[in-house]
Tab-separated table of C-alpha atoms and ligand atoms in Angstrom:
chain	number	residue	atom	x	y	z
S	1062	UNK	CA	0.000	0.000	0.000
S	1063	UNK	CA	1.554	3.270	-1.337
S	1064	UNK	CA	0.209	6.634	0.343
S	1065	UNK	CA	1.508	9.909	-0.701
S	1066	UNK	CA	0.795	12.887	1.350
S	1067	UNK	CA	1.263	16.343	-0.543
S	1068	UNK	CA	2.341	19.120	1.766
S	1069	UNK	CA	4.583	18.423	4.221
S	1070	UNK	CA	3.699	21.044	6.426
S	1071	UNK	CA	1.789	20.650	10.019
S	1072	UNK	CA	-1.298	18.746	8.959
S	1073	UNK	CA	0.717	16.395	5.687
S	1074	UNK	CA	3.619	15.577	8.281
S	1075	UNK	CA	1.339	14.819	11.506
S	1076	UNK	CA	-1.259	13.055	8.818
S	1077	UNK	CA	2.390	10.913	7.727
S	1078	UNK	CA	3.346	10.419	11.188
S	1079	UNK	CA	-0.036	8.833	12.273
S	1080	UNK	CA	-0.116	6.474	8.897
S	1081	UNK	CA	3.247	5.408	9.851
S	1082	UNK	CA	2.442	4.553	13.512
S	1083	UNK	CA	-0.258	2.816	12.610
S	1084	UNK	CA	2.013	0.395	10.540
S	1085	UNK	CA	-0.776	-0.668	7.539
S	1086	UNK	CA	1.274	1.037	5.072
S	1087	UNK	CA	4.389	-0.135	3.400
S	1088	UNK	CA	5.481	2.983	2.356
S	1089	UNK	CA	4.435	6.788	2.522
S	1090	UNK	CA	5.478	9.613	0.195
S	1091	UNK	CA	5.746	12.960	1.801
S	1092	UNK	CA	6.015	16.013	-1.377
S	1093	UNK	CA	6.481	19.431	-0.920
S	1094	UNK	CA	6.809	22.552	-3.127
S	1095	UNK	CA	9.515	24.313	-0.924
S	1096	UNK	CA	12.889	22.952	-1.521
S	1097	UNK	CA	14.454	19.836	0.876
S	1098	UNK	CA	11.840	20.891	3.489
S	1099	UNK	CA	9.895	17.000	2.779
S	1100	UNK	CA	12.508	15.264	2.993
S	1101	UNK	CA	13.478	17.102	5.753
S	1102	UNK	CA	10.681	16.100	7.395
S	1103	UNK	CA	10.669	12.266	6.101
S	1104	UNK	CA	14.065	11.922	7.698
S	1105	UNK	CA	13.062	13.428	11.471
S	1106	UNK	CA	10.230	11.210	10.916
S	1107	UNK	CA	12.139	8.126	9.913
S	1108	UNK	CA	14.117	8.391	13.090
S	1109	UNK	CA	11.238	7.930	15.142
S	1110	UNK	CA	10.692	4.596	13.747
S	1111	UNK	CA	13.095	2.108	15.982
S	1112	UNK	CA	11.142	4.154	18.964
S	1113	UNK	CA	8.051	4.130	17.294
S	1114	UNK	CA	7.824	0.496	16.187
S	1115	UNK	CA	6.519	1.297	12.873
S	1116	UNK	CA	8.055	-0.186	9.106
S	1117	UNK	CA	6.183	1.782	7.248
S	1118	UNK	CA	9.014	3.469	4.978
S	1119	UNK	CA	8.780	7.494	4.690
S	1120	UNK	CA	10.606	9.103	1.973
S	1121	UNK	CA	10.215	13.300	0.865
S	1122	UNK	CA	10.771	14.636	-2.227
S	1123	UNK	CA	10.623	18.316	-3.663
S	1124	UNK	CA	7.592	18.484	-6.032
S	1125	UNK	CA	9.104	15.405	-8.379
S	1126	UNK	CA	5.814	13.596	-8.925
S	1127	UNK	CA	7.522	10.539	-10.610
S	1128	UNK	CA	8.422	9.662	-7.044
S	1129	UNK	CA	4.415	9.407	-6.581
S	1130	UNK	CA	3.677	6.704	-9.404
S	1131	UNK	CA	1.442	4.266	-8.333
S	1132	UNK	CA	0.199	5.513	-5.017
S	1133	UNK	CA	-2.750	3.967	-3.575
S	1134	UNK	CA	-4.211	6.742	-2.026
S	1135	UNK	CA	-3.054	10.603	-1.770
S	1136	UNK	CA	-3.740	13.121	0.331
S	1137	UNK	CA	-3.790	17.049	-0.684
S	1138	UNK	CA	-2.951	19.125	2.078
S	1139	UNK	CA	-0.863	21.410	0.037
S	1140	UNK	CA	-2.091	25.202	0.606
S	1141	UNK	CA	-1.884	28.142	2.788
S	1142	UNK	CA	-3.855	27.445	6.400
S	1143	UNK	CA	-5.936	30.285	8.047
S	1144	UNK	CA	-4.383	33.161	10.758
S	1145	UNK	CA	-6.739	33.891	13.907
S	1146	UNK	CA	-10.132	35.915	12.495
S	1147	UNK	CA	-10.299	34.542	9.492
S	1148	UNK	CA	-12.524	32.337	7.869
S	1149	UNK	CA	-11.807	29.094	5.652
S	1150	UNK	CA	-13.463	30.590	2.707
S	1151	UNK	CA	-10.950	33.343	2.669
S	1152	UNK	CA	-8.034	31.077	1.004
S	1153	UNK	CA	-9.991	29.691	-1.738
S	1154	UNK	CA	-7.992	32.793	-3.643
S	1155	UNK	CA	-4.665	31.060	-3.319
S	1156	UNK	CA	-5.840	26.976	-2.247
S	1157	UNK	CA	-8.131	26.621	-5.297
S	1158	UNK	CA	-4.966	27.064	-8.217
S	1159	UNK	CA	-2.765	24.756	-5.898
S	1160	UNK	CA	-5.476	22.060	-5.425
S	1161	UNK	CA	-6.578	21.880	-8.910
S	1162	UNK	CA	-2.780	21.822	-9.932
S	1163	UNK	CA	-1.600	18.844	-7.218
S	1164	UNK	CA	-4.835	16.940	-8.027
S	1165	UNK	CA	-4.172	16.310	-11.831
S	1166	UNK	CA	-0.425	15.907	-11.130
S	1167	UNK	CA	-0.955	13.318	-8.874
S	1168	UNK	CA	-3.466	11.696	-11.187
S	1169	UNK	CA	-0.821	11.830	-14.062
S	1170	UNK	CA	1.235	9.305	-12.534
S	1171	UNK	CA	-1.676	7.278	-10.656
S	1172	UNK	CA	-4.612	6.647	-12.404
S	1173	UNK	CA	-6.318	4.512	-10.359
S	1174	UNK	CA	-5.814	6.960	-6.951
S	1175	UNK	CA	-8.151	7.817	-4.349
S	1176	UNK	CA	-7.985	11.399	-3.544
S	1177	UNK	CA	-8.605	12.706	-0.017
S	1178	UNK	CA	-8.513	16.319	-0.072
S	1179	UNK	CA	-7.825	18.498	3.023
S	1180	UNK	CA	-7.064	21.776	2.013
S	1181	UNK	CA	-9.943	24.539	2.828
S	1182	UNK	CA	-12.050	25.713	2.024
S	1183	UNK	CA	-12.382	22.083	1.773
S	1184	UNK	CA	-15.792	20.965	0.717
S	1185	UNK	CA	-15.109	23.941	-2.091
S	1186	UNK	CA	-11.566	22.259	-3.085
S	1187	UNK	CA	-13.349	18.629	-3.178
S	1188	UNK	CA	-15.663	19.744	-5.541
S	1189	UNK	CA	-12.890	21.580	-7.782
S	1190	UNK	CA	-11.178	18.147	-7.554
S	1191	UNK	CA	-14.582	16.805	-9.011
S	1192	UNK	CA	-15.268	19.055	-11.878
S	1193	UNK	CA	-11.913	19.126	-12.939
S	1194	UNK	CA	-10.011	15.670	-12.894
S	1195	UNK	CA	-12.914	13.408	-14.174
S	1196	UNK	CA	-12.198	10.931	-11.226
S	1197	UNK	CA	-14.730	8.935	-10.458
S	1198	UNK	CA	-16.604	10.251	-7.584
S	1199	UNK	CA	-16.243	7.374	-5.110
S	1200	UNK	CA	-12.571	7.938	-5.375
S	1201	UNK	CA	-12.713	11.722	-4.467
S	1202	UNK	CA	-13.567	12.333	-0.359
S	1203	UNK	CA	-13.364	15.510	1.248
S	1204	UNK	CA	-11.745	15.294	4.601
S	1205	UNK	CA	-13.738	17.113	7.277
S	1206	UNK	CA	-16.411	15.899	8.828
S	1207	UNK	CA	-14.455	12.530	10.435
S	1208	UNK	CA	-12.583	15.788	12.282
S	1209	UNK	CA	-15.820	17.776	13.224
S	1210	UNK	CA	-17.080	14.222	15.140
S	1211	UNK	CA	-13.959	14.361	17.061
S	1212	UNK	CA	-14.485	17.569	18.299
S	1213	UNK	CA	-17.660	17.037	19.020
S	1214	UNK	CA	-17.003	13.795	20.873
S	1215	UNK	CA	-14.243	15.995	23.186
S	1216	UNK	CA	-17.046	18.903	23.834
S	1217	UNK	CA	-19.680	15.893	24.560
S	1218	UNK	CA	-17.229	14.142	27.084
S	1219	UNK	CA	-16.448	17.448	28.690
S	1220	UNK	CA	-20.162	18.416	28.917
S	1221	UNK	CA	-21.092	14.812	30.483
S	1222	UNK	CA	-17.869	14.388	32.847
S	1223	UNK	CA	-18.058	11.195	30.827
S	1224	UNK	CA	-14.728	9.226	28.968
S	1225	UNK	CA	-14.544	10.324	25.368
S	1226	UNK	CA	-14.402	5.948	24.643
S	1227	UNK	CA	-18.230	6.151	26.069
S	1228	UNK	CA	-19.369	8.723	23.418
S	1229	UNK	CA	-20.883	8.436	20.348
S	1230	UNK	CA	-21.418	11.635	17.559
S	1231	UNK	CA	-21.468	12.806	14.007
S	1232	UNK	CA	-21.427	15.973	12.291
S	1233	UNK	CA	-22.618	16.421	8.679
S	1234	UNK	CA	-22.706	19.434	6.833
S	1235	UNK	CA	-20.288	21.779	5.575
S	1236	UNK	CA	-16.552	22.142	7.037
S	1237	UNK	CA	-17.189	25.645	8.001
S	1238	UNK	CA	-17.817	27.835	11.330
S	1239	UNK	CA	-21.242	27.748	10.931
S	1240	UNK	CA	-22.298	25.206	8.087
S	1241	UNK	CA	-21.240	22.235	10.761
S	1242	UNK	CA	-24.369	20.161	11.860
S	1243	UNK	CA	-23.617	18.286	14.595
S	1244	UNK	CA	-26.446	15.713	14.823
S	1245	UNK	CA	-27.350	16.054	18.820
S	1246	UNK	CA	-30.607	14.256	18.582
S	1247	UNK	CA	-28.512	11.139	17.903
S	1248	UNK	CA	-25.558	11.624	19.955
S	1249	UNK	CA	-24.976	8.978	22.849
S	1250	UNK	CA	-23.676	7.569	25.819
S	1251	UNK	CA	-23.185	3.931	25.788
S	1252	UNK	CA	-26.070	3.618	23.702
S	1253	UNK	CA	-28.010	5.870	25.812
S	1254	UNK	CA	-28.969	9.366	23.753
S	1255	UNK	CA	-27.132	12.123	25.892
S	1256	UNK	CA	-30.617	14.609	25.783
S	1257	UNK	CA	-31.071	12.156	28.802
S	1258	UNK	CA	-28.027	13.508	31.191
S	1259	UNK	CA	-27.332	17.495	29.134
S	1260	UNK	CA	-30.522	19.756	28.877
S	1261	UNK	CA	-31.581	21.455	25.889
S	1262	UNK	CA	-29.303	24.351	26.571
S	1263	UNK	CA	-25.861	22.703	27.155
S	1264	UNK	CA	-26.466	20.405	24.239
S	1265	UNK	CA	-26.611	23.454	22.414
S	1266	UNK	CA	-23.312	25.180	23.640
S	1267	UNK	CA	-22.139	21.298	23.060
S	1268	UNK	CA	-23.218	22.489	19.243
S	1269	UNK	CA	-21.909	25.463	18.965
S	1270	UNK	CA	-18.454	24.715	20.431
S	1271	UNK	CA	-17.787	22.004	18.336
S	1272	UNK	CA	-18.819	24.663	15.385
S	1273	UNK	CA	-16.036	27.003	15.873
S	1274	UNK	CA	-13.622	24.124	16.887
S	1275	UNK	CA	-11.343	24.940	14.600
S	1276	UNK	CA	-11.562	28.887	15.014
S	1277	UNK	CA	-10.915	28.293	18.568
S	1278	UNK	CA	-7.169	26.510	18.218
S	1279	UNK	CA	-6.822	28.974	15.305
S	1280	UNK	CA	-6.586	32.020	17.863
S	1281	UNK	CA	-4.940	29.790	20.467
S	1282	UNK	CA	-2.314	28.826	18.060
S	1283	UNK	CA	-1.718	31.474	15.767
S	1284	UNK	CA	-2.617	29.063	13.027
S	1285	UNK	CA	-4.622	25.749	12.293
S	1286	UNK	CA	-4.272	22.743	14.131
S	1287	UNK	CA	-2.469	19.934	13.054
S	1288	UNK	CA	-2.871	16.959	15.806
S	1289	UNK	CA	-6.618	15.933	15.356
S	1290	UNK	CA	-6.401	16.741	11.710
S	1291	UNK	CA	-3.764	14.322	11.208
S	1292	UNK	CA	-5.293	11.317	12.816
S	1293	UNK	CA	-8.479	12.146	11.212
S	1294	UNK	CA	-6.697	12.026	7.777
S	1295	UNK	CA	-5.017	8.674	9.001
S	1296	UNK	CA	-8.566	7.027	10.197
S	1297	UNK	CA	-10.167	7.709	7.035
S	1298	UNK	CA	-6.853	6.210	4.568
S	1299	UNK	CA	-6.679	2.998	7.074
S	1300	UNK	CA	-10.301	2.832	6.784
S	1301	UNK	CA	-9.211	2.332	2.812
S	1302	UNK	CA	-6.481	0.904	2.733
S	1303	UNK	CA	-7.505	-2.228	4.756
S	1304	UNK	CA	-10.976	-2.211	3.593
S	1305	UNK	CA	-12.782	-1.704	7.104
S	1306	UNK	CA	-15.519	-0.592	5.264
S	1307	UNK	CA	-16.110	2.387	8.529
S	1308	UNK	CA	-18.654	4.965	8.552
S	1309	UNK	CA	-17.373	8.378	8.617
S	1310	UNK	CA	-18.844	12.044	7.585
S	1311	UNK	CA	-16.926	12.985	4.394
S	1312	UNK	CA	-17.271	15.276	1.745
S	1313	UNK	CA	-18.886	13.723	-1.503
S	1314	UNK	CA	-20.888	14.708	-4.566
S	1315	UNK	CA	-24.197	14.314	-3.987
S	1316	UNK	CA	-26.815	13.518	-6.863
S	1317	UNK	CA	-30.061	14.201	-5.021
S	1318	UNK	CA	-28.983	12.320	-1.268
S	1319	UNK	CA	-29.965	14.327	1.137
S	1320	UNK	CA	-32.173	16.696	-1.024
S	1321	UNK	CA	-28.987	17.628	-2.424
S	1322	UNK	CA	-27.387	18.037	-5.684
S	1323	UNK	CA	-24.079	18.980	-7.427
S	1324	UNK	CA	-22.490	20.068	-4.508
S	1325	UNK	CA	-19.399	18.389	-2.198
S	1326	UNK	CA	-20.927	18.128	1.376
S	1327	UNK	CA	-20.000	15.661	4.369
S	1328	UNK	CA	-22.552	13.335	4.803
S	1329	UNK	CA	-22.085	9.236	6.374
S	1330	UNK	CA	-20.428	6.632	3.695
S	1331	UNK	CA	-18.919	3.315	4.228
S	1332	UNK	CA	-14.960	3.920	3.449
S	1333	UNK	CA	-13.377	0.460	2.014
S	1334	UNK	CA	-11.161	-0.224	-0.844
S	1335	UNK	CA	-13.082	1.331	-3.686
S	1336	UNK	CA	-13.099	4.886	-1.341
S	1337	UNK	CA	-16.842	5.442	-0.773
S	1338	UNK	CA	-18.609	2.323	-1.224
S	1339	UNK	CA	-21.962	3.359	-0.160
S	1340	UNK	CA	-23.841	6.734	0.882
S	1341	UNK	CA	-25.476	6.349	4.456
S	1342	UNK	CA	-29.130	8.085	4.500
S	1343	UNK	CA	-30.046	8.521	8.085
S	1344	UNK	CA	-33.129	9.820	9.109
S	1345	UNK	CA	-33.070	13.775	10.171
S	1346	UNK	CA	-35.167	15.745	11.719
S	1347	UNK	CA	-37.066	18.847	10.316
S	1348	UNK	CA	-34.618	21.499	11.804
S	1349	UNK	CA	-31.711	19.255	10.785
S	1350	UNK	CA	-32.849	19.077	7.391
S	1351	UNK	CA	-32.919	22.590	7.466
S	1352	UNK	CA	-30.015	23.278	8.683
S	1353	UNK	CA	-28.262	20.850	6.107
S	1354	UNK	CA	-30.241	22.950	3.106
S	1355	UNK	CA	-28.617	26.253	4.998
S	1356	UNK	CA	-24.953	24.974	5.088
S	1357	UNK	CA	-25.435	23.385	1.561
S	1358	UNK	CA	-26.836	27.170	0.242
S	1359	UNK	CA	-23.055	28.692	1.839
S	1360	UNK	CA	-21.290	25.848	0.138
S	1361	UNK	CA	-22.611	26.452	-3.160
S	1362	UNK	CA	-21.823	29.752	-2.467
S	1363	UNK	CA	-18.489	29.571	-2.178
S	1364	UNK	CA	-18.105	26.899	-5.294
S	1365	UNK	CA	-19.434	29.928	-7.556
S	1366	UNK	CA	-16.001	31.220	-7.108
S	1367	UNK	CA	-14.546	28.713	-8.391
S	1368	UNK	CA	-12.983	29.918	-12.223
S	1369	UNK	CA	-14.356	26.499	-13.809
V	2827	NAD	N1	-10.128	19.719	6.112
V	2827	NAD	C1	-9.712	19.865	7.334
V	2827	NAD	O1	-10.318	19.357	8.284
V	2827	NAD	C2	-8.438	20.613	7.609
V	2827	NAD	C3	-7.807	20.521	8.860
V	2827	NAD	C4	-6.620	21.228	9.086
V	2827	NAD	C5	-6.069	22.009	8.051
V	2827	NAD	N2	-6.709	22.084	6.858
V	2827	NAD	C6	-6.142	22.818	5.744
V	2827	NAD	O2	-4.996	22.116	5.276
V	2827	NAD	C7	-4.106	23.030	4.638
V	2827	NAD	C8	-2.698	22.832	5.189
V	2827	NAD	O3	-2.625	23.249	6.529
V	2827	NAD	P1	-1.231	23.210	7.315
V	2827	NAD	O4	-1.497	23.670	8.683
V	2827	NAD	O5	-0.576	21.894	7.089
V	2827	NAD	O6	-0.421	24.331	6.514
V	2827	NAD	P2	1.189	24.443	6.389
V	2827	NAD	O7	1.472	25.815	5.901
V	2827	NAD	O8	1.832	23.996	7.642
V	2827	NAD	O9	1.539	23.381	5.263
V	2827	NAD	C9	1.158	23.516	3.936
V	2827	NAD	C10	2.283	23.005	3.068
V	2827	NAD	O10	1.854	23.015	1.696
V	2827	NAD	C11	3.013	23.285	0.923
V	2827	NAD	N3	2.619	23.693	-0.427
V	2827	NAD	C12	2.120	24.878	-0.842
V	2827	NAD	N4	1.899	24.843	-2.166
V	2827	NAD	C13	2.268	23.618	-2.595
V	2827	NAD	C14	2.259	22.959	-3.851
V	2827	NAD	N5	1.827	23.584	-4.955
V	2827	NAD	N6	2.710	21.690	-3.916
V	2827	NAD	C15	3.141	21.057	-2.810
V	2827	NAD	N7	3.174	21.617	-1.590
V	2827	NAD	C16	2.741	22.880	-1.494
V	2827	NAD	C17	3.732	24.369	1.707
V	2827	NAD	O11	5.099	24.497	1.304
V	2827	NAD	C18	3.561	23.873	3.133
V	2827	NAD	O12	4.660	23.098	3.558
V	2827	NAD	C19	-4.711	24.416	4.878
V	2827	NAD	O13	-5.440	24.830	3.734
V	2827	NAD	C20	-5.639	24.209	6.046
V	2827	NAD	O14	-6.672	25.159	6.086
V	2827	NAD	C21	-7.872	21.409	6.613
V	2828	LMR	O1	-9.804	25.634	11.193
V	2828	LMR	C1	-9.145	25.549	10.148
V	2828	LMR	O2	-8.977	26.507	9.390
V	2828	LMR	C2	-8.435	24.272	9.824
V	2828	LMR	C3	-9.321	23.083	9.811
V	2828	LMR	O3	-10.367	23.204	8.896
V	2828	LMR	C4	-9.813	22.699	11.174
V	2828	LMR	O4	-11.011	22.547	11.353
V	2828	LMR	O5	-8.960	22.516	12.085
């Protein structure tokens, strides 16, 4: 199983560093634009691998694509990441020309890839990746959503003093500050929906929290995070890579699911070796429904930027 990860920066090397430790791949392909900085970072990385316990070989190259041939899977994280106050829609400008230009290099020297595309505005960048490559859409997934449920599992622990292992959350919708749905009415603890221990109110704040996750390490930090992003990334290309056919949120072209159509939007599939095997419909409520149509109108929003 060959991964390459483009962008070596926080999110490609801590999205490389989780593949590795998780020891399913034989080899992973870190490529950056700026010059020795990948394999830079394939080295450090290598050197953690006696400690680490991991096989997986890491090697970096400087935007030589031929080093990419035959990759299973790749993973775009190549762009410029947001400062504090700004919002993800803001680097389409700048993302959009490196995405589309990564995504048909890539596919130059591996036909037959699966594309997982991270950069942001990402559910904008998936759907450049869709109108422009002529991939088939199973193999294109928009990383976002598996990220969103994280947070949202950490802000549901925190709310019900509970351990995050007992928790149980999704979050469709669009990967931005306030196109996130997380889907309260069928969050739970231990099989138990959590409306039964949080009232209406600190579900809510639950909600909104997990919204702005990513604004909120953004000020912390003085850019975006890295950590969660990275192990997100590494779920979903395990997930692939040895077929565990796992329901996550992703970002995928929708042809009428969900009321929805030609737009990129994370919604529940089954990830196995073809990418997205199946769509999941689940059942939403009025107000979520609603809420979906609202975060799919600010999506298609920002697509009509897009210079198609
Ligand atoms: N979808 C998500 O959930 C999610 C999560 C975190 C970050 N992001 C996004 O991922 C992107 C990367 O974030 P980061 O924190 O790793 O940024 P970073 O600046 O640390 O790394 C980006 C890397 O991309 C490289 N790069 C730029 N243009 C390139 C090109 N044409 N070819 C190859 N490499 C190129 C840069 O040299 C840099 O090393 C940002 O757009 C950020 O908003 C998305
Ligand atoms: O917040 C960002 O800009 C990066 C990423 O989309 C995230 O959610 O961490």
């Amino acid at each position: 199983m060959k991964v390459t990860v483009v962008g070596a920066g926080a999110v490609g090397a801590s999205c490389a560093e989780y593949i590795a430790i998780k020891n399913f791949a034989s080899e992973v392909v870190l490529l950056d634009i700026k010059e020795g900085y990948a394999e830079g970072k394939a080295m450090d990385l290598m050197q953690t691998a006696s400690l680490n316990g991991f096989d997986t070989k890491i090697t970096g190259v400087t935007n030589d694509y031929s080093k990419t041939a035959g990759s299973d899977i790749a993973v775009i994280t190549s762009g410029i990441p947001r400062k504090p106050g700004m919002t993800r829609e803001e680097l389409i400008g700048i993302n959009a020309g490196i995405v589309k230009a990564v995504s048909s290099s890539l596919i130059e020297h591996s036909p037959n890839v699966t594309l997982i595309v991270v950069s942001n505005p990402m559910d904008t960048m998936t759907y450049l990746v869709h109108k422009t490559t002529g991939l088939p859409k199973n193999k294109i997934i928009g990383m976002g959503g598996a990220l969103d449920s994280a947070r949202f599992k950490y802000r549901l622990a925190e709310a019900l003093e509970a351990p995050i292992s007992d928790v149980d959350g999704m979050v469709i919708g669009g990967h931005s500050d306030t196109g996130m749905v997380p889907l309260t009415s069928h969050a739970t603890r231990n099989s138990i929906k959590v409306s039964e221990f949080l009232s209406a109110e600190r579900l809510a704040q639950v909600a909104e929290d997990t919204k702005v996750g990513g604004a909120t390490l953004t000020k912390l930090l003085g850019t975006s995070a890295w950590y969660a992003p990275g192990a997100a990334v590494s779920a979903l290309v395990q997930s692939i890579a040895c077929d565990q056919k796992k329901i996550f949120p992703c970002s995928t072209f929708l042809n009428g699911e969900y009321d929805l159509e030609d737009i990129c939007i994370g919604v529940p599939v089954i990830l196995g070796k073809d990418g997205i095997e199946k769509i999941v419909d689940i059942p939403l409520s009025d107000a979520e429904k609603a809420k979906m149509q609202e975060s799919a109108a600010g999506v298609t929003k920002t697509n009509g930027l897009l210079e198609l």
